[in-house]
C-alpha positions as protocol buffer text, in pm:
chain_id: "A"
residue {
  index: 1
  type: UNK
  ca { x: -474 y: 1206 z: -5412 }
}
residue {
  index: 2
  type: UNK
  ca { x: -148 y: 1431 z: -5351 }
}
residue {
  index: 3
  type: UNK
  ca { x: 10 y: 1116 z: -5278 }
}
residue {
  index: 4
  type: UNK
  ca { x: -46 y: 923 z: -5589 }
}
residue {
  index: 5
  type: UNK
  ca { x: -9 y: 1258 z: -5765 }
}
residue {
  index: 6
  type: UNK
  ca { x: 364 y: 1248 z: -5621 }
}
residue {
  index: 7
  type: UNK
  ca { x: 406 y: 885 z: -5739 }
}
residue {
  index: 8
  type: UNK
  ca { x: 299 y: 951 z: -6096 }
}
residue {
  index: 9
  type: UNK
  ca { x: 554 y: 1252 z: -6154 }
}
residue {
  index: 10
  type: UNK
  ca { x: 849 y: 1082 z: -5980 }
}
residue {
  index: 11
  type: UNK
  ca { x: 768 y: 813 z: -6233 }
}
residue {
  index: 12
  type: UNK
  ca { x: 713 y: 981 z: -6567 }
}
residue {
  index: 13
  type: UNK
  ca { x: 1028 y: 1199 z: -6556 }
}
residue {
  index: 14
  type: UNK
  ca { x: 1301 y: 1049 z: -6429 }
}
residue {
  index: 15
  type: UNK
  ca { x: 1583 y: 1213 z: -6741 }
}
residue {
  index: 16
  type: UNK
  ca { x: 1402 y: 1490 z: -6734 }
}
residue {
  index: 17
  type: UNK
  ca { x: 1308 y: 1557 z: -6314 }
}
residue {
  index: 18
  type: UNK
  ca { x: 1017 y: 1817 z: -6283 }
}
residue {
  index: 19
  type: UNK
  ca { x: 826 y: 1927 z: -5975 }
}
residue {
  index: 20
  type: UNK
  ca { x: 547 y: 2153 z: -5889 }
}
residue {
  index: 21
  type: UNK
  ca { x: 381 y: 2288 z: -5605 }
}
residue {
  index: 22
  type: UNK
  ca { x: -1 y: 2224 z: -5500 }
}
residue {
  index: 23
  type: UNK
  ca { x: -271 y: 2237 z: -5305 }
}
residue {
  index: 24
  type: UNK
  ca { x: -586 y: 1993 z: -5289 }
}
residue {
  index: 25
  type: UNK
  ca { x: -910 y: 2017 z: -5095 }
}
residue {
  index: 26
  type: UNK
  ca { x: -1238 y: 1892 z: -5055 }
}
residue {
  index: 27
  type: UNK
  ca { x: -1543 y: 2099 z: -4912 }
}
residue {
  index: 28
  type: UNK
  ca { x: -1836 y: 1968 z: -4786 }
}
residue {
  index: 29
  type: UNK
  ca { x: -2105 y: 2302 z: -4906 }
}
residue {
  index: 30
  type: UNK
  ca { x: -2368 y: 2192 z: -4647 }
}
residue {
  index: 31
  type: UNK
  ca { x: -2171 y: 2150 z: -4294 }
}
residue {
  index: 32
  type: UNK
  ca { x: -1876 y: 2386 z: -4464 }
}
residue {
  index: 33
  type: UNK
  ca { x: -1597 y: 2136 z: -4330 }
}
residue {
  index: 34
  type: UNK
  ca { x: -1341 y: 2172 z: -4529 }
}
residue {
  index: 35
  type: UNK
  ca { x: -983 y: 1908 z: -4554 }
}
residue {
  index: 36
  type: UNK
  ca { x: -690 y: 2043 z: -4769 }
}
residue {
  index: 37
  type: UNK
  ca { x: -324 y: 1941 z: -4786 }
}
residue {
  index: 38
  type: UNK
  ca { x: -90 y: 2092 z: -4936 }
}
residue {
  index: 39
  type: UNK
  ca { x: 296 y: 2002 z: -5153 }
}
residue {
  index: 40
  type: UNK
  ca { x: 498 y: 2316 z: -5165 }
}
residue {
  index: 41
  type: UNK
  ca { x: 259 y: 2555 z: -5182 }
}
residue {
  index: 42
  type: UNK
  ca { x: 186 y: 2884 z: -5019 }
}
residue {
  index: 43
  type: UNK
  ca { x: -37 y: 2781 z: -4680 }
}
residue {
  index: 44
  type: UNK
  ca { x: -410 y: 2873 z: -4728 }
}
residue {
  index: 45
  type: UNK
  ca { x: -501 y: 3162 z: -4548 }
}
residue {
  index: 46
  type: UNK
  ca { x: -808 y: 3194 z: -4282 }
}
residue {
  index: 47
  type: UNK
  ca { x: -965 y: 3491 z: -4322 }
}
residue {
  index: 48
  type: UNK
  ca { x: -1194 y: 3687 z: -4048 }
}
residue {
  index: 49
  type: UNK
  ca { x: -1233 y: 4078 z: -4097 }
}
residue {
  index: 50
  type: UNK
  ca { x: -878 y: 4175 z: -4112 }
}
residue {
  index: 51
  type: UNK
  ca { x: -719 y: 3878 z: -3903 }
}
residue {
  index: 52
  type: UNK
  ca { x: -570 y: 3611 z: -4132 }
}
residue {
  index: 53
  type: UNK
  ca { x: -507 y: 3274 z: -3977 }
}
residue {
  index: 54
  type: UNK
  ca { x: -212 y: 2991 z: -4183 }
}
residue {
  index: 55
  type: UNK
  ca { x: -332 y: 2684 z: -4241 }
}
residue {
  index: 56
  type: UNK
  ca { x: -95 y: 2487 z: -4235 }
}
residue {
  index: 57
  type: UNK
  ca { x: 46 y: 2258 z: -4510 }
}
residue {
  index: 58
  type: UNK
  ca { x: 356 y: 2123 z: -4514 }
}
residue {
  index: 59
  type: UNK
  ca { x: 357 y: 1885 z: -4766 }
}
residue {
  index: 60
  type: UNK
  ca { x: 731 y: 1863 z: -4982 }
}
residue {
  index: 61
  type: UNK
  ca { x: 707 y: 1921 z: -5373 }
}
residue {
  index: 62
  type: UNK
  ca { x: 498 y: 1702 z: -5579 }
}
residue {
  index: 63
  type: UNK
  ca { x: 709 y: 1547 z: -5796 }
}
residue {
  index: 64
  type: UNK
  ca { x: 1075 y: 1503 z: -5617 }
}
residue {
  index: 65
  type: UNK
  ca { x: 1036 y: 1274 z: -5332 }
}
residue {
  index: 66
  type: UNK
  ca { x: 940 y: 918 z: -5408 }
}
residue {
  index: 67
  type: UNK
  ca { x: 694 y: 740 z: -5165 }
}
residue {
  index: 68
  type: UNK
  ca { x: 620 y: 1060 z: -4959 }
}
residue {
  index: 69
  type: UNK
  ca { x: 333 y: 1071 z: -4809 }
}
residue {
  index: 70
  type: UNK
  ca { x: 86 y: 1367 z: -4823 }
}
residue {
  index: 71
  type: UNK
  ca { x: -136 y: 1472 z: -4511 }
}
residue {
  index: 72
  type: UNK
  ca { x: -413 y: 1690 z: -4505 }
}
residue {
  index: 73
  type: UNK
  ca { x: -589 y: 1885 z: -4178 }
}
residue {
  index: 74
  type: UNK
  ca { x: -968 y: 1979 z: -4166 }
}
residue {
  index: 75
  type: UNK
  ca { x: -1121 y: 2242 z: -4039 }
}
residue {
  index: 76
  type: UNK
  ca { x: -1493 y: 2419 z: -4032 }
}
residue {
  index: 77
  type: UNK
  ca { x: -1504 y: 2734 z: -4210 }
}
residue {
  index: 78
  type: UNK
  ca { x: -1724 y: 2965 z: -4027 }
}
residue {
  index: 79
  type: UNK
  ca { x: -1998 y: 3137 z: -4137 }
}
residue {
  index: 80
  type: UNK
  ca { x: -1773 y: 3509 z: -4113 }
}
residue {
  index: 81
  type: UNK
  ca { x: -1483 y: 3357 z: -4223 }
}
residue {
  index: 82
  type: UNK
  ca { x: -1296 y: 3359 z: -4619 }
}
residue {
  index: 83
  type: UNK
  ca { x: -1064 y: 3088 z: -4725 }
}
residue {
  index: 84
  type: UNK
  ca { x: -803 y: 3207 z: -4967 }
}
residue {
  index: 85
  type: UNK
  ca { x: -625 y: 3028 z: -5173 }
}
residue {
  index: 86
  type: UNK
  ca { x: -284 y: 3169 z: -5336 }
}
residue {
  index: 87
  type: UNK
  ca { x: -6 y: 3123 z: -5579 }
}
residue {
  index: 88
  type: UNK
  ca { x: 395 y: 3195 z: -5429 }
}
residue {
  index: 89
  type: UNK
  ca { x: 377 y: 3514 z: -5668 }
}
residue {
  index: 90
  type: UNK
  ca { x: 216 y: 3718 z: -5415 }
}
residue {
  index: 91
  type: UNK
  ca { x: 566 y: 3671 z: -5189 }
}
residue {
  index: 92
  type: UNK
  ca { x: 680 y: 3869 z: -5414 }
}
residue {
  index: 93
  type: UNK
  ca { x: 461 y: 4080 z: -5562 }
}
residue {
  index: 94
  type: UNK
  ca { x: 424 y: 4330 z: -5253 }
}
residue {
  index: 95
  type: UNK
  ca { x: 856 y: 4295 z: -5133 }
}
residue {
  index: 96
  type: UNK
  ca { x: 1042 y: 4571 z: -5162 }
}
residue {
  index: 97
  type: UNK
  ca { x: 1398 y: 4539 z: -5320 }
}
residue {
  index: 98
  type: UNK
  ca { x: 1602 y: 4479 z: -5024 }
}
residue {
  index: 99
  type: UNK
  ca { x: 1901 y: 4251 z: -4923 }
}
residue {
  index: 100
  type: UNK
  ca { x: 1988 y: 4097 z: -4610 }
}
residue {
  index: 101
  type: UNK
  ca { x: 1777 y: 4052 z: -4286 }
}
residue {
  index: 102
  type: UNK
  ca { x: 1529 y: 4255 z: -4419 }
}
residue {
  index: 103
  type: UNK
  ca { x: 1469 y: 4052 z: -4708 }
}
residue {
  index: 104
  type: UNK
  ca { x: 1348 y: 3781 z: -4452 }
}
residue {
  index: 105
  type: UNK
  ca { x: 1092 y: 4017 z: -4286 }
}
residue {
  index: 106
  type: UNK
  ca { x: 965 y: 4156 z: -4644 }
}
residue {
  index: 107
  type: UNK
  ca { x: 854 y: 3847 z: -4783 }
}
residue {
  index: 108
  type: UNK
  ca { x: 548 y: 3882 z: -4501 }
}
residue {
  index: 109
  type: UNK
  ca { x: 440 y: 4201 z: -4683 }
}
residue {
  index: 110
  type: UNK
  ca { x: 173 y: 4057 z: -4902 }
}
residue {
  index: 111
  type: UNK
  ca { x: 0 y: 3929 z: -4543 }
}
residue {
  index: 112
  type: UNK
  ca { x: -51 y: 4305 z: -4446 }
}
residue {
  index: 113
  type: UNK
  ca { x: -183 y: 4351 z: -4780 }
}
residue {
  index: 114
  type: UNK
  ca { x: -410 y: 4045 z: -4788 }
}
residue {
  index: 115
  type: UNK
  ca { x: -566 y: 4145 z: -4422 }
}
residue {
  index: 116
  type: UNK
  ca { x: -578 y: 4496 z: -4552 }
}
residue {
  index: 117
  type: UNK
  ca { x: -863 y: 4393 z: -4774 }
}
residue {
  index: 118
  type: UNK
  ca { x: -1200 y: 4434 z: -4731 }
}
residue {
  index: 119
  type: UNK
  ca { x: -1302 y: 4086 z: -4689 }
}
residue {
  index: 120
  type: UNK
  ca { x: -1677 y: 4053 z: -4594 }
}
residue {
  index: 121
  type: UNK
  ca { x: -1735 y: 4050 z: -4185 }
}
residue {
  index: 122
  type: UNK
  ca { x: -1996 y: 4159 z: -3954 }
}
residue {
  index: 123
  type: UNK
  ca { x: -1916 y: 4515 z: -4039 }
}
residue {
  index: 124
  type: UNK
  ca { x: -1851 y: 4462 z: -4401 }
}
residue {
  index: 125
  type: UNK
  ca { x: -2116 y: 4419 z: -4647 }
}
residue {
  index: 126
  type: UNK
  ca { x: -1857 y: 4332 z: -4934 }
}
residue {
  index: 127
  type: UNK
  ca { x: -1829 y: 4042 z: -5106 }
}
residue {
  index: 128
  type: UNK
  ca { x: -1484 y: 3833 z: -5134 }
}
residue {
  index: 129
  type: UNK
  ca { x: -1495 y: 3947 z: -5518 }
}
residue {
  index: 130
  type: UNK
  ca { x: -1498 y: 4274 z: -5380 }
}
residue {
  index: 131
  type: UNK
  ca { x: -1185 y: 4205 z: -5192 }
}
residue {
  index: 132
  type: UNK
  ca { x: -985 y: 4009 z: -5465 }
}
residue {
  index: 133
  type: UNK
  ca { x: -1085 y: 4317 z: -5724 }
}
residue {
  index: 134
  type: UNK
  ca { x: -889 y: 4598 z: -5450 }
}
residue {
  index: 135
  type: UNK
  ca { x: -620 y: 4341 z: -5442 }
}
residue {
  index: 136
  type: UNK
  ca { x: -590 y: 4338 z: -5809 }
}
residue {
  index: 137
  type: UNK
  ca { x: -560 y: 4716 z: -5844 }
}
residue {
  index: 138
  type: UNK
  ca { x: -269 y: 4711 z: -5487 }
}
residue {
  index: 139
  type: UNK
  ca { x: -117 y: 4448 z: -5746 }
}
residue {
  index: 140
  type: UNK
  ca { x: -149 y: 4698 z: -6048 }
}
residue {
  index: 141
  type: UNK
  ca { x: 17 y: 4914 z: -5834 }
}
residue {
  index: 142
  type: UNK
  ca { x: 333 y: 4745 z: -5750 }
}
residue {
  index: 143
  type: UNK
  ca { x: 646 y: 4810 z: -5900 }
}
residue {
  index: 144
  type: UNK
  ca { x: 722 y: 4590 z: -6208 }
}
residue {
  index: 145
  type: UNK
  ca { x: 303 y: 4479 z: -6222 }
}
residue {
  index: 146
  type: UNK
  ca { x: 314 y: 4463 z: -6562 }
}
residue {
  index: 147
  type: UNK
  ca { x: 630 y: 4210 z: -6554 }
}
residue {
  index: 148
  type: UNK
  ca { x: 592 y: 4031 z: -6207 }
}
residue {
  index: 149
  type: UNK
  ca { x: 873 y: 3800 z: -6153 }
}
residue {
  index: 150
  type: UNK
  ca { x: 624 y: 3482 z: -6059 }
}
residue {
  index: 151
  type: UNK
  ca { x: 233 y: 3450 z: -6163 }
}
residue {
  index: 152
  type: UNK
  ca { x: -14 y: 3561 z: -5926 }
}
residue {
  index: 153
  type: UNK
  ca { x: -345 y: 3440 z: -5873 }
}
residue {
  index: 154
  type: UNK
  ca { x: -631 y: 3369 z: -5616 }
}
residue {
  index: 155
  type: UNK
  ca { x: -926 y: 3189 z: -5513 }
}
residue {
  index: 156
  type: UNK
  ca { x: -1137 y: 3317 z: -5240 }
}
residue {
  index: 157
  type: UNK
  ca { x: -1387 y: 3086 z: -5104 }
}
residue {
  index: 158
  type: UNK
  ca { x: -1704 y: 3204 z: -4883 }
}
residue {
  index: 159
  type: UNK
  ca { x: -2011 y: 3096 z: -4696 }
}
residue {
  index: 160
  type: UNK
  ca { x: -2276 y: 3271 z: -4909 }
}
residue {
  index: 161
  type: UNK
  ca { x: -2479 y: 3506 z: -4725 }
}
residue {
  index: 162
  type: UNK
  ca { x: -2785 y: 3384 z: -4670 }
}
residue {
  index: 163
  type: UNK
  ca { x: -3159 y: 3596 z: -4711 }
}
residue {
  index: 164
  type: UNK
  ca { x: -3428 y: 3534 z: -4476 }
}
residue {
  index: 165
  type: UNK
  ca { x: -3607 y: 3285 z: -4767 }
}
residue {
  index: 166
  type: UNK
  ca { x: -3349 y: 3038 z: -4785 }
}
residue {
  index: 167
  type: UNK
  ca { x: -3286 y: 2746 z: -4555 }
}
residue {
  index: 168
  type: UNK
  ca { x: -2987 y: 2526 z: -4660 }
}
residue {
  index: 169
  type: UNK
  ca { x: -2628 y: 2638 z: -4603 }
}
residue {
  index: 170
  type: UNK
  ca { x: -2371 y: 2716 z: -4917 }
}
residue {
  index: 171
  type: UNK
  ca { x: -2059 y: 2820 z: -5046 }
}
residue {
  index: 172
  type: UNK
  ca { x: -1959 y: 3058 z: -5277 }
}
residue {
  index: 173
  type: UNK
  ca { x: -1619 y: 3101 z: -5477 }
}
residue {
  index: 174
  type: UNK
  ca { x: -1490 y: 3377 z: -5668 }
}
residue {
  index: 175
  type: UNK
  ca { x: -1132 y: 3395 z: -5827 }
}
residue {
  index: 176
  type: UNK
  ca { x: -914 y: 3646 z: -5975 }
}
């Protein structure tokens, strides 16, 4: 799908060249096995308590290189385990203004934040919309929130707790 993607915007705007970033995935809800490549975009993030694992993606822009070919990894989400999905705003978002090396070593601040949350875990009754809503108000709380420099949004993606009652195995999502 990226791949074809790619092929259709390298086609359609050759005087005027434009590119994006993406990611694309496919989840199966029953076994929770879930493939996703990405083209530019932040990686995916792995989420279990507060340990965040990249997935990696590493896919070029959509849109720039013609006949590139798009790859994808798969992986089982675990039952404990959040898969977030994120736009490149949140680089920025949580960096403070600084030049130089430390520039480098700030643009890793929103992954403190995002394994700061309170993601739902063994010792966390929360739910992932639980989590995304604290992350909103650390992002209300940023300098320059109500002008951010680059959109920010997220998709959190769970196993769905299960009661005693129910047998078959699910997903939930929840965005902000």
């Amino acid at each position: 799908a990226m791949t074809r993607l790619n092929e259709e915007l390298c086609r359609g705007h050759r005087e005027t060249p434009r590119f994006t970033t993406a990611v694309y995935g496919i989840i199966d809800t029953r076994t929770r096995q879930v493939t996703i490549a990405g083209a530019g975009h932040p990686p995916p993030l792995r989420i279990r308590g507060h340990l965040l694992a990249r997935v990696e993606t590493d896919g070029p822009l959509l849109g720039v290189f013609p006949e590139e070919k798009y790859t994808d990894t798969t992986f089982t989400l675990a039952e404990d385990e959040a898969l977030l999905l994120y736009s490149d705003g949140f680089e920025t978002a949580f960096s403070p203004l600084e030049t130089g090396d430390k520039k480098r070593k700030s643009m890793d601040a929103y992954l403190d934040e995002m394994s700061a949350l309170p993601w739902p875990s063994a010792t966390n009754d929360g739910t992932a919309a639980d989590a995304l809503l604290f992350l909103e108000r650390r992002l209300d709380e940023q300098s320059g929130s109500l002008h951010q420099l680059d959109d920010v949004t997220a998709l959190a993606i769970c196993p769905r707790r299960q009661t005693a009652s129910e047998s078959k195995p699910g997903l939930t999502l929840r965005a902000a």
